[in-house]
Tab-separated table of C-alpha atoms in Angstrom:
chain	number	residue	atom	x	y	z
A	657	MET	CA	0.000	0.000	0.000
A	658	ARG	CA	1.305	3.407	-0.930
A	659	LEU	CA	1.926	5.941	1.774
A	660	LYS	CA	-0.242	9.065	1.788
A	661	MET	CA	2.229	11.916	1.973
A	662	ARG	CA	1.625	15.268	3.613
A	663	GLY	CA	3.612	17.088	0.975
A	664	GLU	CA	5.226	16.802	-2.435
A	665	VAL	CA	8.644	15.174	-2.740
A	666	ARG	CA	10.800	17.698	-4.593
A	667	LYS	CA	14.289	16.971	-3.261
A	668	VAL	CA	15.740	13.569	-2.379
A	669	LEU	CA	19.104	12.663	-0.868
A	670	LEU	CA	20.329	9.114	-1.295
A	671	ILE	CA	23.161	7.979	1.000
A	672	ARG	CA	25.698	5.233	0.366
A	673	MET	CA	29.182	6.157	1.542
A	674	SER	CA	31.034	3.013	0.427
A	675	GLU	CA	32.173	0.539	-0.849
A	676	LEU	CA	32.495	0.776	-4.622
A	677	GLY	CA	30.534	-2.381	-5.412
A	678	ASP	CA	27.757	-1.404	-2.995
A	679	ILE	CA	27.451	2.002	-4.635
A	680	ILE	CA	27.117	0.395	-8.062
A	681	LEU	CA	24.322	-1.784	-6.683
A	682	THR	CA	22.313	1.262	-5.569
A	683	THR	CA	21.845	2.545	-9.126
A	684	PRO	CA	18.579	0.636	-9.725
A	685	VAL	CA	17.176	2.524	-6.715
A	686	ILE	CA	17.997	5.826	-8.422
A	687	ARG	CA	15.883	4.721	-11.385
A	688	GLY	CA	13.079	3.624	-9.095
A	689	LEU	CA	13.057	6.939	-7.253
A	690	LYS	CA	12.943	8.922	-10.487
A	691	THR	CA	10.091	6.801	-11.817
A	692	ARG	CA	8.072	7.309	-8.638
A	693	PHE	CA	8.932	11.008	-8.246
A	694	PRO	CA	9.623	12.199	-11.816
A	695	GLY	CA	9.734	15.854	-10.816
A	696	ALA	CA	12.099	15.366	-7.895
A	697	ARG	CA	15.737	16.378	-7.796
A	698	ILE	CA	17.955	13.509	-6.649
A	699	ASP	CA	21.296	14.115	-4.936
A	700	TYR	CA	23.716	11.414	-3.793
A	701	LEU	CA	26.055	11.430	-0.785
A	702	THR	CA	29.108	9.184	-0.891
A	703	LYS	CA	32.783	9.229	0.037
A	704	VAL	CA	34.815	11.675	-1.997
A	705	GLN	CA	36.897	8.939	-3.672
A	706	PHE	CA	33.761	7.457	-5.240
A	707	LYS	CA	32.222	10.676	-6.630
A	708	GLU	CA	33.371	9.928	-10.170
A	709	VAL	CA	31.290	6.735	-10.254
A	710	LEU	CA	28.050	8.740	-10.292
A	711	SER	CA	29.234	12.056	-11.724
A	712	LEU	CA	27.749	11.385	-15.176
A	713	HIS	CA	24.539	9.698	-14.038
A	714	PRO	CA	21.755	11.556	-15.853
A	715	LEU	CA	19.241	11.141	-13.016
A	716	VAL	CA	21.540	12.506	-10.295
A	717	ARG	CA	21.681	16.294	-10.060
A	718	LYS	CA	24.590	16.514	-7.634
A	719	VAL	CA	27.053	14.057	-6.124
A	720	ILE	CA	28.241	15.167	-2.689
A	721	GLY	CA	31.613	13.837	-1.639
A	722	PHE	CA	32.424	13.405	2.047
A	723	ASP	CA	36.061	13.113	3.090
A	724	SER	CA	36.207	10.869	6.164
A	725	LYS	CA	39.675	12.277	6.955
A	726	GLU	CA	37.946	15.485	8.056
A	727	GLY	CA	36.573	13.650	11.096
A	728	ILE	CA	33.730	14.832	13.278
A	729	LEU	CA	34.146	18.501	12.356
A	730	GLY	CA	33.824	17.615	8.693
A	731	LEU	CA	30.683	15.630	9.479
A	732	VAL	CA	29.182	18.594	11.356
A	733	ARG	CA	29.910	20.905	8.406
A	734	LEU	CA	28.371	18.367	6.046
A	735	ILE	CA	25.176	18.181	8.095
A	736	GLN	CA	24.961	21.972	8.195
A	737	ASP	CA	25.287	22.129	4.409
A	738	LEU	CA	22.658	19.449	3.957
A	739	ARG	CA	20.202	21.238	6.237
A	740	GLU	CA	20.410	24.249	3.939
A	741	GLU	CA	19.288	22.055	1.034
A	742	ARG	CA	15.953	21.318	2.793
A	743	TYR	CA	15.542	17.786	1.503
A	744	ASP	CA	12.063	16.295	1.599
A	745	LEU	CA	13.242	12.687	1.656
A	746	ILE	CA	16.500	11.067	2.766
A	747	VAL	CA	17.067	7.430	1.816
A	748	ASP	CA	19.836	5.798	3.834
A	749	LEU	CA	21.256	2.775	1.987
A	750	HIS	CA	24.254	2.448	4.280
A	751	ILE	CA	23.035	2.460	7.899
A	752	ASN	CA	26.236	3.079	9.796
A	753	PRO	CA	26.782	5.643	12.579
A	754	ARG	CA	27.776	8.371	10.129
A	755	SER	CA	24.822	7.891	7.781
A	756	ILE	CA	22.393	7.668	10.711
A	757	LEU	CA	23.619	11.007	12.074
A	758	VAL	CA	23.241	12.569	8.641
A	759	ARG	CA	19.775	11.100	8.261
A	760	TYR	CA	18.442	12.345	11.596
A	761	PHE	CA	20.034	15.779	11.720
A	762	SER	CA	19.708	16.947	8.115
A	763	GLY	CA	16.177	18.261	8.539
A	764	ALA	CA	14.265	16.110	6.040
A	765	TRP	CA	10.603	15.531	6.882
A	766	MET	CA	10.771	11.962	5.589
A	767	MET	CA	13.530	9.420	6.226
A	768	ARG	CA	13.819	5.862	5.010
A	769	SER	CA	16.368	3.065	5.446
A	770	TYR	CA	16.520	-0.440	4.056
A	771	ARG	CA	16.158	-3.896	5.547
A	772	LYS	CA	19.799	-4.817	6.087
A	773	TYR	CA	19.304	-8.295	7.615
A	774	SER	CA	22.377	-7.767	9.789
A	775	MET	CA	21.345	-10.247	12.486
A	776	GLU	CA	20.126	-12.840	9.976
A	777	ARG	CA	23.455	-12.755	8.152
A	778	ARG	CA	25.351	-13.228	11.398
A	779	ILE	CA	23.111	-16.087	12.474
A	780	LEU	CA	23.873	-17.772	9.160
A	781	LYS	CA	27.600	-17.225	9.624
A	782	TRP	CA	27.777	-18.262	13.286
A	783	PHE	CA	25.142	-21.019	13.560
A	784	ARG	CA	24.463	-22.070	9.926
A	785	ILE	CA	20.774	-21.317	10.410
A	786	ASN	CA	19.503	-19.864	7.154
A	787	LEU	CA	16.814	-17.232	7.681
A	788	LEU	CA	17.647	-15.573	4.363
A	789	LYS	CA	16.282	-18.063	1.850
A	790	ASP	CA	13.982	-15.351	0.498
A	791	GLY	CA	16.305	-12.440	1.271
A	792	GLY	CA	17.189	-11.795	-2.367
A	793	SER	CA	19.991	-9.661	-3.724
A	794	VAL	CA	21.132	-6.599	-1.829
A	795	VAL	CA	19.626	-4.648	-4.749
A	796	GLU	CA	16.185	-5.938	-3.793
A	797	ARG	CA	16.930	-5.264	-0.127
A	798	TYR	CA	17.747	-1.658	-0.960
A	799	PHE	CA	14.267	-1.296	-2.439
A	800	SER	CA	12.722	-2.200	0.925
A	801	ALA	CA	13.461	1.419	1.867
A	802	LEU	CA	10.895	2.521	-0.712
A	803	GLU	CA	8.208	-0.129	-0.383
A	804	ASP	CA	5.665	2.190	1.257
A	805	PHE	CA	5.980	4.454	-1.795
A	806	GLY	CA	5.065	1.541	-4.053
A	807	VAL	CA	8.568	1.336	-5.531
A	808	SER	CA	10.057	-2.125	-6.086
A	809	ALA	CA	12.874	-3.735	-8.061
A	810	ASN	CA	11.952	-4.659	-11.628
A	811	GLY	CA	14.880	-7.000	-12.245
A	812	ALA	CA	16.882	-4.517	-14.295
A	813	GLY	CA	20.521	-4.444	-13.270
A	814	PRO	CA	22.888	-1.683	-12.190
A	815	GLU	CA	24.215	0.881	-14.619
A	816	LEU	CA	27.285	3.029	-15.038
A	817	TYR	CA	27.827	6.053	-17.266
A	818	ILE	CA	31.306	6.453	-18.726
A	819	SER	CA	32.812	9.514	-20.386
A	820	GLN	CA	33.884	9.506	-24.018
A	821	ALA	CA	37.427	10.348	-22.893
A	822	ASP	CA	37.591	7.202	-20.758
A	823	LYS	CA	36.136	5.117	-23.577
A	824	GLN	CA	38.722	6.494	-25.987
A	825	LYS	CA	41.535	5.704	-23.551
A	826	ALA	CA	40.230	2.152	-23.154
A	827	ARG	CA	40.201	1.625	-26.928
A	828	ALA	CA	43.708	3.075	-27.157
A	829	ILE	CA	44.975	0.631	-24.534
A	830	ILE	CA	43.457	-2.262	-26.443
A	831	GLU	CA	44.869	-1.012	-29.742
A	832	GLN	CA	48.370	-0.464	-28.318
A	833	ALA	CA	48.325	-4.016	-26.948
A	834	GLY	CA	47.538	-5.352	-30.420
A	835	LEU	CA	44.112	-6.629	-29.355
A	836	SER	CA	41.844	-4.551	-31.598
A	837	GLY	CA	39.298	-6.492	-33.608
A	838	ARG	CA	39.547	-9.581	-31.411
A	839	ARG	CA	37.277	-11.193	-28.896
A	840	LEU	CA	38.467	-10.046	-25.489
A	841	ILE	CA	38.379	-11.854	-22.156
A	842	GLY	CA	38.995	-10.021	-18.883
A	843	LEU	CA	40.540	-11.601	-15.800
A	844	VAL	CA	40.159	-10.055	-12.340
A	845	PRO	CA	42.373	-12.311	-10.198
A	846	GLY	CA	42.784	-10.115	-7.113
A	847	SER	CA	40.662	-8.926	-4.212
A	848	ARG	CA	41.101	-6.703	-1.186
A	849	ARG	CA	40.216	-9.706	0.989
A	850	ARG	CA	42.668	-12.539	0.577
A	851	ASN	CA	40.333	-15.455	1.200
A	852	LYS	CA	38.244	-14.345	-1.777
A	853	ILE	CA	41.149	-14.969	-4.151
A	854	TRP	CA	41.003	-18.034	-6.363
A	855	PRO	CA	44.589	-19.335	-6.847
A	856	LEU	CA	46.361	-17.353	-9.550
A	857	GLU	CA	47.661	-20.459	-11.364
A	858	ARG	CA	44.040	-21.583	-11.824
A	859	PHE	CA	43.060	-18.159	-13.104
A	860	ALA	CA	45.887	-18.423	-15.621
A	861	ARG	CA	44.838	-21.912	-16.722
A	862	ALA	CA	41.230	-20.838	-17.234
A	863	GLY	CA	42.326	-17.756	-19.175
A	864	GLU	CA	44.708	-19.822	-21.276
A	865	GLU	CA	42.082	-22.400	-22.274
A	866	LEU	CA	39.469	-19.801	-23.178
A	867	ALA	CA	41.966	-17.652	-25.078
A	868	LYS	CA	43.091	-20.632	-27.146
A	869	GLU	CA	39.607	-21.978	-27.841
A	870	PHE	CA	38.123	-18.633	-28.874
A	871	ASP	CA	41.295	-17.085	-30.314
A	872	ALA	CA	40.790	-14.259	-27.854
A	873	GLY	CA	42.959	-11.585	-26.332
A	874	VAL	CA	43.246	-11.353	-22.557
A	875	VAL	CA	43.063	-8.225	-20.398
A	876	ILE	CA	44.071	-8.488	-16.731
A	877	LEU	CA	42.480	-5.922	-14.405
A	878	GLY	CA	42.580	-5.031	-10.730
A	879	GLY	CA	43.016	-2.281	-8.207
A	880	GLU	CA	45.862	-0.947	-6.115
A	881	GLY	CA	47.597	-3.663	-4.137
A	882	GLU	CA	46.635	-6.379	-6.606
A	883	GLN	CA	49.497	-5.906	-9.077
A	884	GLU	CA	51.590	-8.802	-7.786
A	885	ILE	CA	48.779	-11.308	-8.321
A	886	ALA	CA	48.032	-9.824	-11.741
A	887	GLU	CA	51.716	-10.081	-12.722
A	888	GLY	CA	51.705	-13.726	-11.666
A	889	VAL	CA	48.760	-14.471	-13.951
A	890	TYR	CA	50.347	-12.470	-16.778
A	891	ASP	CA	53.653	-14.372	-16.479
A	892	ARG	CA	51.915	-17.756	-16.515
A	893	LEU	CA	49.881	-16.845	-19.578
A	894	LYS	CA	53.033	-15.768	-21.386
A	895	GLN	CA	54.771	-18.996	-20.407
A	896	ALA	CA	51.788	-20.921	-21.802
A	897	GLY	CA	52.233	-19.224	-25.171
A	898	ILE	CA	49.468	-16.622	-24.878
A	899	GLU	CA	50.962	-13.589	-26.594
A	900	ARG	CA	47.864	-11.423	-26.908
A	901	VAL	CA	47.628	-10.362	-23.267
A	902	VAL	CA	47.892	-7.016	-21.484
A	903	ASN	CA	48.033	-6.292	-17.754
A	904	VAL	CA	46.498	-2.974	-16.637
A	905	SER	CA	45.994	-3.903	-12.983
A	906	GLY	CA	46.618	-0.935	-10.685
A	907	LYS	CA	47.301	1.390	-13.612
A	908	LEU	CA	43.841	2.827	-14.281
A	909	SER	CA	41.222	4.882	-12.492
A	910	ILE	CA	37.861	3.368	-11.566
A	911	MET	CA	36.185	4.804	-14.635
A	912	GLU	CA	39.051	3.921	-16.977
A	913	SER	CA	38.862	0.316	-15.749
A	914	SER	CA	35.105	0.433	-16.277
A	915	ALA	CA	35.613	1.613	-19.846
A	916	VAL	CA	38.027	-1.231	-20.555
A	917	ILE	CA	35.564	-3.743	-19.090
A	918	GLY	CA	32.914	-2.328	-21.399
A	919	GLU	CA	35.030	-3.507	-24.361
A	920	LEU	CA	35.161	-7.136	-23.163
A	921	GLU	CA	33.038	-10.103	-24.216
A	922	LEU	CA	33.613	-11.960	-20.948
A	923	VAL	CA	34.913	-11.172	-17.462
A	924	ILE	CA	36.127	-13.844	-15.053
A	925	SER	CA	36.315	-12.364	-11.587
A	926	ASN	CA	36.570	-13.034	-7.910
A	927	ASP	CA	33.925	-11.385	-5.738
A	928	THR	CA	35.103	-7.799	-6.262
A	929	ALA	CA	33.849	-4.334	-7.153
A	930	LEU	CA	35.003	-4.895	-10.750
A	931	MET	CA	32.618	-7.851	-10.912
A	932	HIS	CA	29.724	-5.483	-10.162
A	933	ILE	CA	31.099	-2.911	-12.595
A	934	ALA	CA	31.096	-5.593	-15.285
A	935	THR	CA	27.373	-6.193	-14.765
A	936	ALA	CA	26.774	-2.432	-14.820
A	937	VAL	CA	28.430	-2.008	-18.233
A	938	GLY	CA	26.764	-5.105	-19.682
A	939	ALA	CA	29.729	-7.487	-19.806
A	940	PRO	CA	28.983	-11.191	-19.245
A	941	VAL	CA	30.494	-12.355	-15.950
A	942	VAL	CA	31.762	-15.615	-14.492
A	943	ALA	CA	32.007	-14.901	-10.758
A	944	ILE	CA	34.007	-17.133	-8.424
A	945	PHE	CA	32.665	-17.211	-4.859
A	946	GLY	CA	34.346	-18.858	-1.883
A	947	PRO	CA	33.809	-17.705	1.722
A	948	THR	CA	30.526	-15.878	1.058
A	949	THR	CA	27.262	-17.224	-0.338
A	950	ARG	CA	24.187	-16.071	-2.249
A	951	GLU	CA	22.330	-15.313	0.982
A	952	MET	CA	24.736	-12.488	1.794
A	953	GLY	CA	23.194	-10.678	-1.183
A	954	PHE	CA	26.214	-9.861	-3.329
A	955	PHE	CA	26.052	-12.292	-6.230
A	956	PRO	CA	26.223	-10.471	-9.597
A	957	TYR	CA	22.848	-8.887	-10.300
A	958	SER	CA	22.557	-9.763	-13.963
A	959	GLN	CA	20.855	-12.257	-16.255
A	960	ASN	CA	24.163	-12.560	-18.079
A	961	ALA	CA	26.236	-13.873	-15.188
A	962	LEU	CA	27.134	-17.295	-13.825
A	963	VAL	CA	28.502	-18.077	-10.372
A	964	VAL	CA	30.990	-20.870	-9.764
A	965	GLU	CA	31.104	-22.003	-6.142
A	966	ARG	CA	31.625	-25.106	-4.064
A	967	LYS	CA	28.200	-25.881	-2.689
A	968	GLY	CA	27.634	-28.183	0.248
A	969	LEU	CA	30.588	-27.096	2.389
A	970	LYS	CA	29.365	-26.853	5.968
A	971	CYS	CA	31.860	-24.085	6.736
A	972	ARG	CA	30.322	-21.678	4.208
A	973	PRO	CA	29.738	-18.834	4.728
A	974	CYS	CA	32.625	-18.172	7.098
A	975	SER	CA	32.399	-14.377	6.912
A	976	LEU	CA	30.097	-11.548	5.915
A	977	HIS	CA	32.432	-9.906	3.414
A	978	GLY	CA	35.520	-12.109	3.269
A	979	GLY	CA	38.715	-11.898	5.313
A	980	ASP	CA	42.452	-12.457	5.262
A	981	ARG	CA	42.510	-16.202	5.959
A	982	CYS	CA	40.478	-19.374	5.983
A	983	PRO	CA	39.281	-19.976	9.562
A	984	LYS	CA	39.530	-23.739	8.993
A	985	GLU	CA	42.928	-23.373	7.272
A	986	HIS	CA	41.947	-25.731	4.440
A	987	PHE	CA	40.540	-23.147	1.952
A	988	LYS	CA	38.333	-25.818	0.389
A	989	CYS	CA	35.812	-23.288	-0.869
A	990	MET	CA	38.397	-22.071	-3.387
A	991	LEU	CA	40.785	-25.011	-3.771
A	992	GLU	CA	37.958	-27.360	-4.741
A	993	ILE	CA	36.964	-25.151	-7.683
A	994	GLU	CA	38.742	-26.481	-10.755
A	995	PRO	CA	39.688	-24.396	-13.814
A	996	GLU	CA	37.504	-26.654	-15.977
A	997	GLU	CA	34.378	-25.458	-14.136
A	998	VAL	CA	35.232	-21.830	-14.778
A	999	VAL	CA	36.130	-22.543	-18.398
A	1000	GLU	CA	32.807	-24.316	-18.946
A	1001	ALA	CA	30.896	-21.362	-17.496
A	1002	GLY	CA	32.895	-19.002	-19.718
A	1003	LYS	CA	32.111	-21.100	-22.795
A	1004	ARG	CA	28.404	-20.956	-22.015
A	1005	LEU	CA	28.445	-17.177	-21.802
A	1006	LEU	CA	30.624	-16.706	-24.875
A	1007	SER	CA	28.278	-18.998	-26.784
A	1008	GLY	CA	25.157	-17.256	-25.477
A	1009	LYS	CA	24.003	-20.326	-23.544
A	1010	ASN	CA	23.756	-19.059	-19.997
A	1011	ASP	CA	20.394	-20.567	-19.041
C-alpha cells in the first residue's frame, strides 16, 4: 500500500558512503526513485573517492563527496550544508553511525532506510541457520526502503555512465596491446580480501584455455595492491604461449577500468567491485565465490552472469564480506573449484548459452 504523503517530494538525498561495489548496486534505486517522483531532484552522498562513479549519471543532479579524513568537524559541516538544502526525503542505503547522524540531523521531513538483515546474516555465519532463503539480492533489499511508496525492483541491473574520454583511452589501450578487432576476455584475479582470491595459477589456466579456444585476447584488471597477483597471472599466460595479453591492474582509475571492461566479451572475476562494474556495463560475468554465499546478497545482479562455487561445504559462509585467511585453514571453498568449471561457465556465456 502506498503511503499518503503530507507534501510533495521535490528533493531527495540518497546515501551510500562506500564501498564501490555497494554504490554500483544502488543505481537501480535511483531509477526507481525517479520513476516514482519524476519531478524530484535527486542528490547522492558518498565518500569523496567514489564521486566519479556517479558524476555522469543523468538522473543525479549533484554528487556530494564526504572526506572521512575530516573527522567529526567535517561531518558537522556536512550536516549543516545538507540542512540548507531542505531535503524532503533522505534514503539511507548504508546504515552506519555516520549515515544515521546525517539522516536524523539533516532536517528532512521523511527518512527511510533499508532492511539490512544484519542479524540474519550473522546467524547464518555463526550457527548455519539460514533465515535468508527469500532475502534476495542486496539490490532488492535496498528497495525495501521505498516499499511504502510503491517502488520495487523490476529486475533490471545496475548501470554506469562512462565519459567519451575514458572510452577512448580504453580503446587506445586495447589497440596499443595489439588486441583490436579480437574477442576479449577479462581476468580479475585479485581482491582486497585474501580469502576471496582463487589461486592465480588456476586463473591463468582458465584464461589460457578460453583464449586458445576462442582465439581471444586477454586483459588483466585489478586495483591498487593487486598488481603482484596480476603479474603472476600475466607471467603464466606468457609462459603458456598466450601472446595477446595485457596487464592494466593498478594502472587505471575506476572509470578507466570500467571503460576497458565495457570492451570485453567476458569477465572472469573473484567477488570484487570490478565484478559489479562488469554487470553495470553489460559485460557477461563468471564470478568465483568462496567464503561468502548467495544469501549475503552480493552475487552479480545480472541475467548474463554465472557463479561458480563449491556448494555443500558446511563451513560456508565463514564471513560476511571475506577476510584475510580461511578460519579452517583448508581453503576448500576455493581449492575445490577447478579451472575446468570456470572454463565451462565461460564457454556458455561466450556462446550465449547461460540458461
